PDB file of C-alpha atoms in Angstrom:
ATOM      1  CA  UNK A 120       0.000   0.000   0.000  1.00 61.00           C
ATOM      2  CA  UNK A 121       2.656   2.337   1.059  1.00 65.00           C
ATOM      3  CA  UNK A 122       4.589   1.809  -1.853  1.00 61.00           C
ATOM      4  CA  UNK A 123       1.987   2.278  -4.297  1.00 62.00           C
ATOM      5  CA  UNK A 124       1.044   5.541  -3.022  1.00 66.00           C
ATOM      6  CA  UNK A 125       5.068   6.424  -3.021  1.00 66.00           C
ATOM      7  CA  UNK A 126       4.517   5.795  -7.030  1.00 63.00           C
ATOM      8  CA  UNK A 127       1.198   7.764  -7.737  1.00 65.00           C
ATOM      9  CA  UNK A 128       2.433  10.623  -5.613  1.00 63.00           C
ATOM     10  CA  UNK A 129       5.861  10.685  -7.490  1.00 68.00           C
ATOM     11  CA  UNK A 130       3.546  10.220 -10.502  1.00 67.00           C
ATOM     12  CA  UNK A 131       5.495   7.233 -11.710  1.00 67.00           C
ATOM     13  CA  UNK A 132       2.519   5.657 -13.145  1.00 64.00           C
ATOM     14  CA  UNK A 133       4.782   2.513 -14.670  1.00 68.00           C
ATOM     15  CA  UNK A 134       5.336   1.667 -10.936  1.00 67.00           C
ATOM     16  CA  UNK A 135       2.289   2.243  -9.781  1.00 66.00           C
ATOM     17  CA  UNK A 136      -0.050   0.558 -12.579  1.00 64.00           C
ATOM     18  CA  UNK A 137       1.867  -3.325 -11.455  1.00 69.00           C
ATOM     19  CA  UNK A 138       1.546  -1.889  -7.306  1.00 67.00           C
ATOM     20  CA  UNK A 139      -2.122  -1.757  -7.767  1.00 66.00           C
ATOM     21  CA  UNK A 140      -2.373  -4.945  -9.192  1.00 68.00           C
ATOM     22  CA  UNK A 141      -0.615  -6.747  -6.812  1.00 72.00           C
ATOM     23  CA  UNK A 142      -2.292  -5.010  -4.010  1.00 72.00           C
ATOM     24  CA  UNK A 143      -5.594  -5.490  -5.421  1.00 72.00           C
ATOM     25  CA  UNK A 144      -5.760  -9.195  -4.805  1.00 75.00           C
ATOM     26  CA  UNK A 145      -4.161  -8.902  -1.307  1.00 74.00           C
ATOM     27  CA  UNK A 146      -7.046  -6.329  -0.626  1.00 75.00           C
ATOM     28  CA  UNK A 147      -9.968  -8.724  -1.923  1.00 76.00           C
ATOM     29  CA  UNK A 148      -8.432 -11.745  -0.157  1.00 79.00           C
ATOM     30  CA  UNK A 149      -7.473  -9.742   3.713  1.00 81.00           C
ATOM     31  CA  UNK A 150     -12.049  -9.493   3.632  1.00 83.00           C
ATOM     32  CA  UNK A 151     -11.028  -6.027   5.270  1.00 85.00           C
ATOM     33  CA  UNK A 152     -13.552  -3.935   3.776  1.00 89.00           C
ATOM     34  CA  UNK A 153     -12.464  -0.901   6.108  1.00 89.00           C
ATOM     35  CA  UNK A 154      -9.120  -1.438   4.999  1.00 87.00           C
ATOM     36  CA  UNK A 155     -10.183  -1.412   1.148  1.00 88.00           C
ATOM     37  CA  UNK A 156     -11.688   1.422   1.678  1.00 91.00           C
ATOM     38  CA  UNK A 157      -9.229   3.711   3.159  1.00 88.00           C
ATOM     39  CA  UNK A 158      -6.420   2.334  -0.045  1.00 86.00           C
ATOM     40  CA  UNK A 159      -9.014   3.046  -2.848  1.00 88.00           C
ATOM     41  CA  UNK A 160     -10.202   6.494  -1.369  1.00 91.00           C
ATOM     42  CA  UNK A 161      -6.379   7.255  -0.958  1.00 85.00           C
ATOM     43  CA  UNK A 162      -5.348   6.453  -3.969  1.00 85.00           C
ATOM     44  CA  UNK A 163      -8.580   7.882  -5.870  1.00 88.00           C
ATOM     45  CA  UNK A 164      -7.395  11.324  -4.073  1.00 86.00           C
ATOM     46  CA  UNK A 165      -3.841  10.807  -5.289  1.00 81.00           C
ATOM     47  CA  UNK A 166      -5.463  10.119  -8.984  1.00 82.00           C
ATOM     48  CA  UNK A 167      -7.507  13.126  -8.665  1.00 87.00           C
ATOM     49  CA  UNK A 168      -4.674  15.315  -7.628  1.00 80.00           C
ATOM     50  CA  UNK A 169      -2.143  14.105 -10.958  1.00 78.00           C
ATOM     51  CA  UNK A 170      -5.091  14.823 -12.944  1.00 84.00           C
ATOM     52  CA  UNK A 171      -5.798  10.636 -13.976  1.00 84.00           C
ATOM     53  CA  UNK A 172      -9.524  11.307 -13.579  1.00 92.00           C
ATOM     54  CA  UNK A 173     -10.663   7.702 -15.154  1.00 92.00           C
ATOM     55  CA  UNK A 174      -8.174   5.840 -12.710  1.00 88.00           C
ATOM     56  CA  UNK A 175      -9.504   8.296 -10.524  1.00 91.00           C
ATOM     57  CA  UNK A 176     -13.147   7.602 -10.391  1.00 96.00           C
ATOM     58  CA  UNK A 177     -12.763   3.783 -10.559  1.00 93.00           C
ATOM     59  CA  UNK A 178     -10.991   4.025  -7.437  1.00 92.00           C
ATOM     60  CA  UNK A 179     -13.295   6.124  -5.878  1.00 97.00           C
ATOM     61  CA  UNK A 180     -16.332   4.263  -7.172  1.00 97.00           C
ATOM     62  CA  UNK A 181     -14.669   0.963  -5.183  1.00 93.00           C
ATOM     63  CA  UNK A 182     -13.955   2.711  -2.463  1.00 95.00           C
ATOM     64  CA  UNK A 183     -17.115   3.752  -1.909  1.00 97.00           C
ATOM     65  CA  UNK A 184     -18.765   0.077  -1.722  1.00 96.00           C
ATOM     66  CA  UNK A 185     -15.819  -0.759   0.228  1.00 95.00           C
ATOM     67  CA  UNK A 186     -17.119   1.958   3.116  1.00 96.00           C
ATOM     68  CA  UNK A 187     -20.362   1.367   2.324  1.00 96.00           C
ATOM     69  CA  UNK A 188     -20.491  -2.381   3.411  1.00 95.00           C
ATOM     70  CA  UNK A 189     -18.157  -1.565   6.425  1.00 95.00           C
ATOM     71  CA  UNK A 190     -19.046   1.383   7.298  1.00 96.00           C
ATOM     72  CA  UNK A 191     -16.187   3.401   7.491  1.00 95.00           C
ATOM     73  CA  UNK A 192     -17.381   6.774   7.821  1.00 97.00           C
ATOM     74  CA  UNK A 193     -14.252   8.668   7.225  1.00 95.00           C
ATOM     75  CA  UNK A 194     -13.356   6.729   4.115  1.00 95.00           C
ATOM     76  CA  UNK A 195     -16.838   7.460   2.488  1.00 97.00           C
ATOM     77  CA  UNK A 196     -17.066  11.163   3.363  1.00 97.00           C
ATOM     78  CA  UNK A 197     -13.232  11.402   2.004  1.00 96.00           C
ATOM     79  CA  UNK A 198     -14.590   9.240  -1.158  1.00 96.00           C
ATOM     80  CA  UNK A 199     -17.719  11.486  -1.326  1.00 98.00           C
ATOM     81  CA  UNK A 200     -15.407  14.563  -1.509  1.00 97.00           C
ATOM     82  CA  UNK A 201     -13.207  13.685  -3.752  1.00 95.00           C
ATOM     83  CA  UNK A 202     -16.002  12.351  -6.469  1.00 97.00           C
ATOM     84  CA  UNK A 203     -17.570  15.813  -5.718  1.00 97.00           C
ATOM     85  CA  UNK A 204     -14.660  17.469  -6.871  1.00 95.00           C
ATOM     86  CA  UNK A 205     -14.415  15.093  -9.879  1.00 96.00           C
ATOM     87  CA  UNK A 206     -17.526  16.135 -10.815  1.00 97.00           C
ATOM     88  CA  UNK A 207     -16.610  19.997 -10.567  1.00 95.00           C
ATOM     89  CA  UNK A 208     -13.847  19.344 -12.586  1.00 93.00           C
ATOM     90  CA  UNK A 209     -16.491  17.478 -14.584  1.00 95.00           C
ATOM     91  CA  UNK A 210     -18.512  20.813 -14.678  1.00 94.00           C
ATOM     92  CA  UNK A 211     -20.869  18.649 -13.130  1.00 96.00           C
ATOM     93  CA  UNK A 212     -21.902  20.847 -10.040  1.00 94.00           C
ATOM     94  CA  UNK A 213     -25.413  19.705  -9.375  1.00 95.00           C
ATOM     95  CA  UNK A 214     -23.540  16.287  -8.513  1.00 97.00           C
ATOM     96  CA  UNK A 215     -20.852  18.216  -7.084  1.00 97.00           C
ATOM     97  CA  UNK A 216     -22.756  19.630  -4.216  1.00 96.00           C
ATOM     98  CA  UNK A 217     -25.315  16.420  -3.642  1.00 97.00           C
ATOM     99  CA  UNK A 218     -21.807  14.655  -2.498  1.00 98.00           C
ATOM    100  CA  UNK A 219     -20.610  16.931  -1.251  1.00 97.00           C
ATOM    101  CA  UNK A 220     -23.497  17.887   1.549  1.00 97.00           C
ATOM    102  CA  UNK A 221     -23.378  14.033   2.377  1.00 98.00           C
ATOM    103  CA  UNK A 222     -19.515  14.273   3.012  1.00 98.00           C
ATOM    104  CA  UNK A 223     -19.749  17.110   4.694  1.00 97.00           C
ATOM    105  CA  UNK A 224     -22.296  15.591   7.149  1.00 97.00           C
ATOM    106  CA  UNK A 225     -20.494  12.210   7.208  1.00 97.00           C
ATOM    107  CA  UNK A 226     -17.228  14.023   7.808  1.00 97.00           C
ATOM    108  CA  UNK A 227     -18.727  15.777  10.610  1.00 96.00           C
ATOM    109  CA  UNK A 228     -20.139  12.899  12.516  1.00 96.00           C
ATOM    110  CA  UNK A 229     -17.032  11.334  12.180  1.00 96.00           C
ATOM    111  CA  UNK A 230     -14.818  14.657  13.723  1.00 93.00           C
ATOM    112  CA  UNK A 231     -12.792  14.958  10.852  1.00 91.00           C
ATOM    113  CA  UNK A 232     -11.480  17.997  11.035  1.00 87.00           C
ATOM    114  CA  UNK A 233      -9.118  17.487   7.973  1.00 84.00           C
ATOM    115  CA  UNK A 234     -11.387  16.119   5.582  1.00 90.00           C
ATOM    116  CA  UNK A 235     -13.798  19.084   6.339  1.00 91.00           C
ATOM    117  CA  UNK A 236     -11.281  21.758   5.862  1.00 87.00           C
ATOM    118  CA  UNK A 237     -10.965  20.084   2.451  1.00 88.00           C
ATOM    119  CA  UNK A 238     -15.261  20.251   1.572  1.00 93.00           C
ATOM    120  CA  UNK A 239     -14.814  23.664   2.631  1.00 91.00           C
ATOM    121  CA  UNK A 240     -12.365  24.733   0.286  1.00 88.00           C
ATOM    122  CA  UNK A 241     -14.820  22.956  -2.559  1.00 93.00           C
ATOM    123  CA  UNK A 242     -17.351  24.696  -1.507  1.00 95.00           C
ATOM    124  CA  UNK A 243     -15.913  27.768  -1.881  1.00 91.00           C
ATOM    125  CA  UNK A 244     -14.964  26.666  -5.148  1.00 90.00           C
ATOM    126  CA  UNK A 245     -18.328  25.878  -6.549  1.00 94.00           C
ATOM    127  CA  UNK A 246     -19.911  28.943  -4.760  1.00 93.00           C
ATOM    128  CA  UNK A 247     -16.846  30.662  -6.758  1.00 88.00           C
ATOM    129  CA  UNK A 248     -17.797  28.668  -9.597  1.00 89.00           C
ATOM    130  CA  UNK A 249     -21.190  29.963  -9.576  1.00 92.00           C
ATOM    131  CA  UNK A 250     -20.570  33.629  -9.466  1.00 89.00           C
ATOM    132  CA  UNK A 251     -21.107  33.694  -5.651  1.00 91.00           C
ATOM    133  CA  UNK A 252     -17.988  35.791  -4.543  1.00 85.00           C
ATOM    134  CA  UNK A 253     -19.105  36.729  -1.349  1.00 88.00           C
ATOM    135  CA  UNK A 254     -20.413  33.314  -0.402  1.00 92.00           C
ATOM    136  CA  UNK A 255     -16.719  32.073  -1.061  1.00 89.00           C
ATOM    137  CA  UNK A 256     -14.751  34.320   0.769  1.00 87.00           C
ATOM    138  CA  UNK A 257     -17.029  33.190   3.585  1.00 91.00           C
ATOM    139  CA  UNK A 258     -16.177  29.708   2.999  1.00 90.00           C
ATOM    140  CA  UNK A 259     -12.664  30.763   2.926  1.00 87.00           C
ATOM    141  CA  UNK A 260     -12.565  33.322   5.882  1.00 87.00           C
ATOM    142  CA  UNK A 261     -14.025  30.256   7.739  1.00 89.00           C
ATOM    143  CA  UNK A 262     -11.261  27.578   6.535  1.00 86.00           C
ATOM    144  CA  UNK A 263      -8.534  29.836   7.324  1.00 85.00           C
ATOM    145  CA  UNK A 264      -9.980  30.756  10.828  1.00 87.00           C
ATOM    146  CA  UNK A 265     -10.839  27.492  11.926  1.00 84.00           C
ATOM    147  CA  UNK A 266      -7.274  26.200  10.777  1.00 82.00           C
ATOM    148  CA  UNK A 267      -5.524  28.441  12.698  1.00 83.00           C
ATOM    149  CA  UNK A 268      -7.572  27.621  15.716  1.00 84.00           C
ATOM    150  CA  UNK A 269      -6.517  24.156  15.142  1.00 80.00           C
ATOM    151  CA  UNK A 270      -3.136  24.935  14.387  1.00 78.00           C
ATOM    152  CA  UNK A 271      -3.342  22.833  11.587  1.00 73.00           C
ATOM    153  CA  UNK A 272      -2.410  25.399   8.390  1.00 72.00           C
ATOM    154  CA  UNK A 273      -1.788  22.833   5.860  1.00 66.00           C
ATOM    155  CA  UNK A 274      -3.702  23.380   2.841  1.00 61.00           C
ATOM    156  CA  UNK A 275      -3.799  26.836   4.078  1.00 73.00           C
ATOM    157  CA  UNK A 276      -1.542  28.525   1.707  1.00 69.00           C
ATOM    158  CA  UNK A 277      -4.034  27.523  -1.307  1.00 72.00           C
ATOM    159  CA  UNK A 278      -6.959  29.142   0.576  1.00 72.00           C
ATOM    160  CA  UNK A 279      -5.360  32.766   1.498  1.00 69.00           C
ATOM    161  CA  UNK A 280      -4.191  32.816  -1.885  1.00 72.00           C
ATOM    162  CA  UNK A 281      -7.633  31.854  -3.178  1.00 72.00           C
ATOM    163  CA  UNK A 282      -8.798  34.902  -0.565  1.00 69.00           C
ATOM    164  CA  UNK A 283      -7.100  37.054  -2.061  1.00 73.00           C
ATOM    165  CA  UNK A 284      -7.743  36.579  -5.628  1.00 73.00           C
ATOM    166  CA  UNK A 285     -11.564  37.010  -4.565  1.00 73.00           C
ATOM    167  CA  UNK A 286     -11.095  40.393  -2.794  1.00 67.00           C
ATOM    168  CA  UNK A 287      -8.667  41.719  -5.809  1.00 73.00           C
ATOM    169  CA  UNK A 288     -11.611  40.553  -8.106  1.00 72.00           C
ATOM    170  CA  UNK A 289     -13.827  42.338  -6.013  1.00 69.00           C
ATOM    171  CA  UNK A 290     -11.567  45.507  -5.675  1.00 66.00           C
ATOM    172  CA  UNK A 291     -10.969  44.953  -1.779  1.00 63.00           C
ATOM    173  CA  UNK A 292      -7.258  44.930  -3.133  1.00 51.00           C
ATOM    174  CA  UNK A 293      -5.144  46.333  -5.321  1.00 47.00           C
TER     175      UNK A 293
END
């Protein structure tokens, strides 16, 4: 597991492709449906991220019936999330918020504070997407102050910068 996400987050996809196909197997034949969960939802985000949006959904797709039957909350909000920004990248954002409102609520039953800092930043993003300034930078101003409450400012950088592209837009800054 480790070693496949070394190779999808080094994007050396020649490695990774033969990881995931000996991990598969090891996955189906462990019965750990919790555990399946968490290594497809990872490596759907890592997909995601290097832009391999097929690979992508197919390993979100599995690892949402993997949480699903076990009921791994955080896996499925995580899953939920990152389909939701598939589908924004998709330009699909009537299926962008329905997953991400469940993730969001799944994500908050299950105290992950991480995993909500990252719907938050999508919501911004569709609300940004939609022409909804103002309900972004609330999104945003929200991110950034609960972060820093947390003292947890990774993923922050992307959001102040964000900020401030909205209030320049707006003319708050020049």
């Amino acid at each position: 597991l480790a070693l496949r996400e070394h190779y999808l987050r080094s994007a050396q996809f020649d490695s990774a492709g033969p990881a995931q196909e000996a991990l598969q197997p090891l996955l189906e034949a462990s019965g750990d449906r919790s555990l399946a969960a968490v290594a497809e939802q990872s490596a759907g985000y890592s997909l995601q991220l290097l832009g391999r949006v097929d690979l992508a959904r197919a390993a979100i797709t599995r690892a949402i019936a993997h949480a699903d039957v076990s009921g791994h909350v955080t896996a499925l909000g995580r899953a939920l999330s990152t389909r939701a920004q598939l589908a924004r990248e998709g330009g699909d954002s009537p299926a962008a918020l329905d997953d991400l409102r469940r993730a969001q609520t799944l994500l908050t039953s299950a105290g992950d504070a991480l995993g909500l800092r990252g719907t938050r930043f999508l919501a911004a993003s569709l609300r940004a997407d939609a022409g909804d300034a103002a309900g972004a930078r609330t999104e945003l101003e929200t991110l950034v102050r609960e972060a820093e409450q947390a003292g947890a400012l990774e993923g922050v950088r992307d959001a102040w910068a964000t900020l401030a592209r909205l209030h320049r837009q707006n003319g708050d800054l020049t």
